[in-house]
Amino acid sequence: MSIFTSAADLASRIPDGARVALAQDSVGVAMAVTRELVRRRARDLHLVCVPISGLQADVLIGAGCVATVETSAVSLGEFGTGPRFAAALKRGDIRVLDSTCPAIHAALQAGQKGLPFIPLRGILGTDLLAQRPDWKVIDNPFATDDPIVLLPAIRPDIALFHAPLADRFGNVQIGRQRDQLVMAQASHATFVTVERITDENLLDDPERSAGVIPAIYVSAIAHVPGGAKPLRFLDEYPIDEAVLADYARAARSDAGFVAWCEHWLDEASVGSVA
């Protein structure tokens, strides 16, 4: 079976209730798959934001696709906190596992390495410990009077992100965006949308092979040029600030979000099967 498919098929392979790792807005967000998840009415997803999210998580929350959000923040940047995230949190419609950027990165690294947990010191003295009973404070076994926090490993069911390039062999180029490599290696499956596909084997080029996720960690790829829009994607294209501003205004109310979302779903699909 070919590793190449469509954005809609990737969304269909993300089951309700799945724990899904999402890239932050500036790194490579698979917005085309997000659209298809909303269209198919996905439910009860557990989002792991690596380490924060914005439009992607907010749209999924507003569409009723999300049960749990594990994150440091859901922010639209200069346009403020995600309005659907804030509304759902206030109403108690979602469960939020409050975290920090270092904690999410560390717990994912534990998942990447096959460890059951990982120690982290910087959370000591914060009120997060009262909110996260799954984080445990223990005595350092190699010292006295030296407490340390243990975080359970994060092992997502699926890592989902957008990347610049894949080859016909299933290798995916990410460049210096190392978050995606950790996400892929920590997760049970990895779904990627890409701007371009090449016939050259990306691992044959010693100058760029270090920035390539080997095909062994990639489950499926969809060729979706512009697949991160309206968000910025590296040096490929800028954020569409008009779209973000329109969303931030519309999503302040339930009705406004529904109208925005209906228009977004009615737009022509940008996906294609390679």
CSV table of C-alpha atoms in Angstrom, one decimal, residues 56-232:
chain,number,residue,atom,x,y,z
A,56,GLN,CA,-5.5,24.7,14.8
A,57,ALA,CA,-6.5,23.8,18.3
A,58,ASP,CA,-9.0,26.7,18.6
A,59,VAL,CA,-10.8,25.6,15.5
A,60,LEU,CA,-10.9,22.0,16.6
A,61,ILE,CA,-12.2,23.0,20.1
A,62,GLY,CA,-14.9,25.3,18.6
A,63,ALA,CA,-16.0,22.5,16.3
A,64,GLY,CA,-16.6,20.1,19.2
A,65,CYS,CA,-13.8,17.8,18.2
A,66,VAL,CA,-11.8,18.0,21.5
A,67,ALA,CA,-12.2,16.5,24.9
A,68,THR,CA,-8.7,17.3,26.4
A,69,VAL,CA,-6.0,19.8,25.7
A,70,GLU,CA,-2.5,19.4,27.1
A,71,THR,CA,-0.7,22.6,26.5
A,72,SER,CA,1.2,25.6,27.7
A,73,ALA,CA,-1.1,28.0,25.8
A,74,VAL,CA,-3.7,28.3,23.0
A,75,SER,CA,-2.9,31.7,21.5
A,76,LEU,CA,-3.5,33.6,18.3
A,77,GLY,CA,-0.4,35.7,19.0
A,78,GLU,CA,-1.2,39.4,18.6
A,79,PHE,CA,-4.9,38.6,18.3
A,80,GLY,CA,-5.1,37.2,21.8
A,81,THR,CA,-6.0,34.0,23.5
A,82,GLY,CA,-7.9,31.5,21.4
A,83,PRO,CA,-11.5,32.6,21.8
A,84,ARG,CA,-13.1,29.1,21.4
A,85,PHE,CA,-10.5,27.7,23.9
A,86,ALA,CA,-11.4,30.4,26.4
A,87,ALA,CA,-15.1,29.9,26.0
A,88,ALA,CA,-14.9,26.1,26.3
A,89,LEU,CA,-12.7,26.4,29.3
A,90,LYS,CA,-15.1,28.8,31.0
A,91,ARG,CA,-18.1,26.5,30.3
A,92,GLY,CA,-16.2,23.3,31.4
A,93,ASP,CA,-16.6,21.8,27.9
A,94,ILE,CA,-13.0,20.6,27.8
A,95,ARG,CA,-10.4,19.2,30.2
A,96,VAL,CA,-7.2,21.2,30.3
A,97,LEU,CA,-3.9,19.6,31.4
A,98,ASP,CA,-2.0,22.8,32.2
A,99,SER,CA,1.7,22.5,31.4
A,100,THR,CA,4.9,24.4,30.6
A,101,CYS,CA,6.9,24.4,27.4
A,102,PRO,CA,9.9,22.6,29.1
A,103,ALA,CA,7.6,20.0,30.6
A,104,ILE,CA,5.9,19.1,27.3
A,105,HIS,CA,9.3,18.9,25.5
A,106,ALA,CA,10.8,16.8,28.3
A,107,ALA,CA,7.8,14.4,28.5
A,108,LEU,CA,7.9,13.9,24.7
A,109,GLN,CA,11.6,13.2,24.9
A,110,ALA,CA,10.9,10.5,27.4
A,111,GLY,CA,8.4,9.0,25.0
A,112,GLN,CA,10.9,9.3,22.2
A,113,LYS,CA,13.5,7.3,24.3
A,114,GLY,CA,11.0,4.7,25.5
A,115,LEU,CA,11.3,5.9,29.1
A,116,PRO,CA,8.3,5.7,31.5
A,117,PHE,CA,9.1,9.1,33.0
A,118,ILE,CA,11.6,11.9,33.0
A,119,PRO,CA,12.8,14.3,35.8
A,120,LEU,CA,12.5,18.1,35.6
A,121,ARG,CA,13.4,20.6,38.2
A,122,GLY,CA,12.0,24.0,37.1
A,123,ILE,CA,8.4,23.2,38.1
A,124,LEU,CA,9.2,23.0,41.8
A,125,GLY,CA,7.6,25.8,43.7
A,126,THR,CA,4.8,26.5,41.2
A,127,ASP,CA,1.1,26.0,41.6
A,128,LEU,CA,1.1,23.6,38.6
A,129,LEU,CA,2.0,20.7,40.9
A,130,ALA,CA,-1.4,21.1,42.6
A,131,GLN,CA,-3.1,21.0,39.2
A,132,ARG,CA,-1.2,18.0,37.9
A,133,PRO,CA,-1.5,15.0,40.2
A,134,ASP,CA,0.1,12.8,37.6
A,135,TRP,CA,3.4,14.8,38.2
A,136,LYS,CA,5.2,13.3,41.2
A,137,VAL,CA,7.8,15.0,43.5
A,138,ILE,CA,10.4,12.6,44.8
A,139,ASP,CA,13.7,12.9,46.7
A,140,ASN,CA,16.7,12.7,44.5
A,141,PRO,CA,18.1,9.2,45.2
A,142,PHE,CA,21.7,10.4,44.7
A,143,ALA,CA,21.5,13.4,47.0
A,144,THR,CA,19.9,14.7,50.2
A,145,ASP,CA,17.4,17.6,50.5
A,146,ASP,CA,17.1,17.7,46.7
A,147,PRO,CA,13.5,17.2,45.5
A,148,ILE,CA,12.8,16.6,41.8
A,149,VAL,CA,9.6,16.3,39.7
A,150,LEU,CA,8.9,13.2,37.7
A,151,LEU,CA,6.8,13.7,34.5
A,152,PRO,CA,5.1,10.7,32.9
A,153,ALA,CA,6.2,10.2,29.3
A,154,ILE,CA,4.0,11.5,26.5
A,155,ARG,CA,3.4,8.9,23.9
A,156,PRO,CA,0.8,10.3,21.4
A,157,ASP,CA,-1.2,8.0,19.2
A,158,ILE,CA,-0.5,10.3,16.2
A,159,ALA,CA,1.9,13.1,15.4
A,160,LEU,CA,0.4,15.5,12.8
A,161,PHE,CA,2.3,18.3,11.1
A,162,HIS,CA,3.2,20.0,7.8
A,163,ALA,CA,6.7,19.9,6.2
A,164,PRO,CA,8.4,21.4,3.2
A,165,LEU,CA,9.4,18.2,1.3
A,166,ALA,CA,9.1,14.4,1.1
A,167,ASP,CA,10.6,11.9,-1.2
A,168,ARG,CA,9.0,9.0,-3.0
A,169,PHE,CA,10.6,6.7,-0.4
A,170,GLY,CA,8.6,8.2,2.5
A,171,ASN,CA,11.4,10.3,4.0
A,172,VAL,CA,10.4,13.8,5.2
A,173,GLN,CA,12.6,16.9,5.3
A,174,ILE,CA,12.1,19.1,8.3
A,175,GLY,CA,15.3,21.1,8.3
A,176,ARG,CA,16.2,22.5,11.7
A,177,GLN,CA,12.6,22.1,13.1
A,178,ARG,CA,13.6,19.4,15.6
A,179,ASP,CA,10.3,19.4,17.4
A,180,GLN,CA,8.8,17.3,14.6
A,181,LEU,CA,11.5,14.7,14.8
A,182,VAL,CA,10.8,14.2,18.5
A,183,MET,CA,7.0,14.1,17.8
A,184,ALA,CA,7.4,11.5,15.2
A,185,GLN,CA,9.7,9.3,17.3
A,186,ALA,CA,7.6,9.6,20.4
A,187,SER,CA,4.3,8.8,18.6
A,188,HIS,CA,2.8,5.5,17.5
A,189,ALA,CA,2.0,6.9,14.0
A,190,THR,CA,3.0,10.1,12.1
A,191,PHE,CA,0.9,11.8,9.5
A,192,VAL,CA,2.5,14.6,7.4
A,193,THR,CA,1.3,17.0,4.8
A,194,VAL,CA,4.0,18.4,2.5
A,195,GLU,CA,4.5,21.2,0.1
A,196,ARG,CA,6.5,19.2,-2.5
A,197,ILE,CA,7.5,15.6,-3.3
A,198,THR,CA,10.8,14.7,-5.0
A,199,ASP,CA,12.0,11.6,-6.7
A,200,GLU,CA,15.5,12.0,-5.1
A,201,ASN,CA,16.2,10.1,-1.9
A,202,LEU,CA,16.6,12.8,0.7
A,203,LEU,CA,18.8,10.6,2.8
A,204,ASP,CA,21.4,10.4,0.1
A,205,ASP,CA,22.4,14.0,0.4
A,206,PRO,CA,24.8,14.4,3.4
A,207,GLU,CA,24.2,18.1,3.6
A,208,ARG,CA,20.5,17.8,4.4
A,209,SER,CA,20.1,14.2,5.6
A,210,ALA,CA,20.4,15.4,9.3
A,211,GLY,CA,17.2,17.4,8.8
A,212,VAL,CA,15.2,14.4,7.5
A,213,ILE,CA,12.8,12.2,9.3
A,214,PRO,CA,13.5,8.6,8.0
A,215,ALA,CA,10.5,6.8,6.5
A,216,ILE,CA,10.5,4.3,9.3
A,217,TYR,CA,9.0,7.0,11.5
A,218,VAL,CA,6.4,8.2,8.9
A,219,SER,CA,3.1,6.4,8.5
A,220,ALA,CA,1.4,8.5,5.7
A,221,ILE,CA,2.0,11.6,3.6
A,222,ALA,CA,-0.3,13.9,1.7
A,223,HIS,CA,0.9,16.2,-0.9
A,224,VAL,CA,-0.9,19.5,0.0
A,225,PRO,CA,0.8,22.7,-1.4
A,226,GLY,CA,-0.2,25.5,0.9
A,227,GLY,CA,-1.3,23.0,3.5
A,228,ALA,CA,-0.5,25.2,6.5
A,229,LYS,CA,-2.4,28.3,5.2
A,230,PRO,CA,-3.6,30.7,6.6
A,231,LEU,CA,-0.7,30.3,9.0
A,232,ARG,CA,2.9,31.2,8.3
